[in-house]
Structures are given as C-alpha cells and as structure tokens.
Amino acid sequence: MTDSTRPAAPDLRRWPSDPAQFADTTLCPACFSRLLGVTCDVCGLRLDVAAATDLLAAGVRVRDAEADRQSIITRMRAEQAPPAVASVPSSAGAGSASSLGVPIAAPPP
C-alpha cells in the first residue's frame, strides 16, 4: 500500500504563490506545506541536514531577487507612463468655449 499524502514525483518542482514563502521557515522549502517537524509530512523532505542551511540561504536570495525584479518593473512602468495632461483654465465665460479653448457657436434663435 502506498502513502497517498506523498507526491508521486518527489522531485516535482513547485513555485510558491508568494516569493516570501521561499524564506518562510514554517513551510517546507520543497512543497510549501506547513511544517510540523524537521521532516515534511507531505513530501518527506528532511530538514535536519547541513544542506538545509544552504537551501534557506538560496531561498532568501530568490525572495530578494524577486523583490528587486518587481522594483525594476515598477520603475519601468513609471518611466513609460504617459505624461499627465495639465488642464488649461478657460479665460472666456462659461459656455462660450470648449475645454480645448475652441469657440462654440451659439444656437440659432
């Protein structure tokens, strides 16, 4: 009989919905399930080994790199945004000119 809680492919790559999860020590770094001990109950990854420290450091780098990436995207969008159009106050009386300063003809009598 097989354990149905373990994935069929233990090396299946997973990506978290939030990059902060790469550095969240309450989650399994492989399957992102909640950790209840040093061995993940879902995928079986043991975290009581020396390489776990390296894995956490790599996760922190990925999280930080994604934050940098998002900052670059935000900056690019700001640089590419169309310039705001300044409104030009009308010097003529209300109803005699359009918002573009073009005279509006009076309706026939």
mmCIF file of C-alpha atoms in Angstrom:
data_model
loop_
_atom_site.group_PDB
_atom_site.id
_atom_site.type_symbol
_atom_site.label_atom_id
_atom_site.label_comp_id
_atom_site.label_asym_id
_atom_site.label_seq_id
_atom_site.Cartn_x
_atom_site.Cartn_y
_atom_site.Cartn_z
ATOM 1 C CA MET A 1 0.000 0.000 0.000
ATOM 2 C CA THR A 2 1.318 3.471 -0.841
ATOM 3 C CA ASP A 3 1.167 6.644 1.212
ATOM 4 C CA SER A 4 -1.310 8.888 -0.630
ATOM 5 C CA THR A 5 -0.052 12.024 1.156
ATOM 6 C CA ARG A 6 3.297 11.872 -0.610
ATOM 7 C CA PRO A 7 3.510 13.166 -4.175
ATOM 8 C CA ALA A 8 4.086 10.635 -6.955
ATOM 9 C CA ALA A 9 7.155 12.562 -8.141
ATOM 10 C CA PRO A 10 9.164 13.775 -5.122
ATOM 11 C CA ASP A 11 11.402 15.928 -7.338
ATOM 12 C CA LEU A 12 8.434 17.747 -8.854
ATOM 13 C CA ARG A 13 9.292 21.442 -8.936
ATOM 14 C CA ARG A 14 6.873 23.725 -7.191
ATOM 15 C CA TRP A 15 6.724 27.516 -7.124
ATOM 16 C CA PRO A 16 5.015 29.345 -4.259
ATOM 17 C CA SER A 17 2.256 31.885 -4.797
ATOM 18 C CA ASP A 18 4.275 34.446 -2.816
ATOM 19 C CA PRO A 19 8.092 34.765 -3.107
ATOM 20 C CA ALA A 20 8.269 35.390 0.663
ATOM 21 C CA GLN A 21 7.469 31.690 1.085
ATOM 22 C CA PHE A 22 10.983 30.854 -0.162
ATOM 23 C CA ALA A 23 12.331 32.193 3.154
ATOM 24 C CA ASP A 24 9.438 31.096 5.394
ATOM 25 C CA THR A 25 10.867 28.550 7.820
ATOM 26 C CA THR A 26 7.373 27.384 8.815
ATOM 27 C CA LEU A 27 6.879 25.953 5.312
ATOM 28 C CA CYS A 28 8.579 23.059 3.575
ATOM 29 C CA PRO A 29 11.032 24.552 1.059
ATOM 30 C CA ALA A 30 10.166 21.839 -1.467
ATOM 31 C CA CYS A 31 6.360 21.613 -1.437
ATOM 32 C CA PHE A 32 5.475 24.714 0.655
ATOM 33 C CA SER A 33 3.236 22.730 3.001
ATOM 34 C CA ARG A 34 3.106 23.721 6.676
ATOM 35 C CA LEU A 35 5.966 22.076 8.607
ATOM 36 C CA LEU A 36 5.136 20.275 11.828
ATOM 37 C CA GLY A 37 8.657 18.973 12.467
ATOM 38 C CA VAL A 38 12.060 18.534 10.845
ATOM 39 C CA THR A 39 10.621 16.196 8.201
ATOM 40 C CA CYS A 40 7.852 17.379 5.898
ATOM 41 C CA ASP A 41 4.738 15.255 6.415
ATOM 42 C CA VAL A 42 3.667 15.855 2.806
ATOM 43 C CA CYS A 43 6.757 15.310 0.656
ATOM 44 C CA GLY A 44 9.132 13.683 3.154
ATOM 45 C CA LEU A 45 11.995 16.183 2.803
ATOM 46 C CA ARG A 46 14.227 16.110 5.888
ATOM 47 C CA LEU A 47 15.466 19.471 7.093
ATOM 48 C CA ASP A 48 17.804 18.262 9.829
ATOM 49 C CA VAL A 49 20.733 18.089 7.401
ATOM 50 C CA ALA A 50 23.555 20.583 6.802
ATOM 51 C CA ALA A 51 22.314 21.422 3.302
ATOM 52 C CA ALA A 52 19.099 22.853 4.788
ATOM 53 C CA THR A 53 21.045 25.980 5.769
ATOM 54 C CA ASP A 54 22.224 26.380 2.172
ATOM 55 C CA LEU A 55 18.669 25.844 0.933
ATOM 56 C CA LEU A 56 17.308 28.563 3.224
ATOM 57 C CA ALA A 57 20.052 30.965 2.094
ATOM 58 C CA ALA A 58 19.180 30.219 -1.537
ATOM 59 C CA GLY A 59 15.505 30.857 -0.770
ATOM 60 C CA VAL A 60 16.342 34.229 0.778
ATOM 61 C CA ARG A 61 18.334 35.149 -2.348
ATOM 62 C CA VAL A 62 15.406 34.179 -4.602
ATOM 63 C CA ARG A 63 12.991 36.220 -2.463
ATOM 64 C CA ASP A 64 15.299 39.250 -2.523
ATOM 65 C CA ALA A 65 15.970 38.907 -6.259
ATOM 66 C CA GLU A 66 12.226 38.819 -6.957
ATOM 67 C CA ALA A 67 11.738 41.957 -4.840
ATOM 68 C CA ASP A 68 14.472 43.653 -6.912
ATOM 69 C CA ARG A 69 12.817 42.422 -10.114
ATOM 70 C CA GLN A 70 9.461 43.848 -9.056
ATOM 71 C CA SER A 71 11.111 47.191 -8.218
ATOM 72 C CA ILE A 72 12.578 47.323 -11.715
ATOM 73 C CA ILE A 73 9.173 46.569 -13.260
ATOM 74 C CA THR A 74 7.580 49.314 -11.134
ATOM 75 C CA ARG A 75 10.267 51.791 -12.219
ATOM 76 C CA MET A 76 9.858 50.818 -15.885
ATOM 77 C CA ARG A 77 6.083 51.305 -15.706
ATOM 78 C CA ALA A 78 6.537 54.722 -14.078
ATOM 79 C CA GLU A 79 9.017 55.749 -16.789
ATOM 80 C CA GLN A 80 6.685 54.515 -19.544
ATOM 81 C CA ALA A 81 3.511 56.092 -18.175
ATOM 82 C CA PRO A 82 2.024 58.736 -20.443
ATOM 83 C CA PRO A 83 2.604 62.233 -19.123
ATOM 84 C CA ALA A 84 -0.304 63.731 -17.241
ATOM 85 C CA VAL A 85 -2.218 66.299 -19.275
ATOM 86 C CA ALA A 86 -2.413 69.601 -17.459
ATOM 87 C CA SER A 87 -5.823 71.221 -17.580
ATOM 88 C CA VAL A 88 -5.839 74.679 -19.131
ATOM 89 C CA PRO A 89 -8.220 77.081 -17.431
ATOM 90 C CA SER A 90 -10.576 78.806 -19.819
ATOM 91 C CA SER A 91 -10.291 82.596 -19.892
ATOM 92 C CA ALA A 92 -13.668 83.041 -21.613
ATOM 93 C CA GLY A 93 -17.052 82.889 -19.914
ATOM 94 C CA ALA A 94 -18.751 79.586 -19.231
ATOM 95 C CA GLY A 95 -20.407 78.042 -22.247
ATOM 96 C CA SER A 96 -18.600 80.178 -24.814
ATOM 97 C CA ALA A 97 -15.592 77.913 -25.364
ATOM 98 C CA SER A 98 -14.911 74.201 -25.281
ATOM 99 C CA SER A 99 -12.426 72.712 -22.855
ATOM 100 C CA LEU A 100 -9.870 72.986 -25.655
ATOM 101 C CA GLY A 101 -10.368 76.749 -25.988
ATOM 102 C CA VAL A 102 -12.279 76.447 -29.272
ATOM 103 C CA PRO A 103 -15.209 78.902 -29.578
ATOM 104 C CA ILE A 104 -18.629 77.290 -29.544
ATOM 105 C CA ALA A 105 -21.260 78.722 -31.867
ATOM 106 C CA ALA A 106 -24.435 79.989 -30.234
ATOM 107 C CA PRO A 107 -27.597 78.100 -31.181
ATOM 108 C CA PRO A 108 -29.823 79.827 -33.776
ATOM 109 C CA PRO A 109 -32.697 81.956 -32.386
#
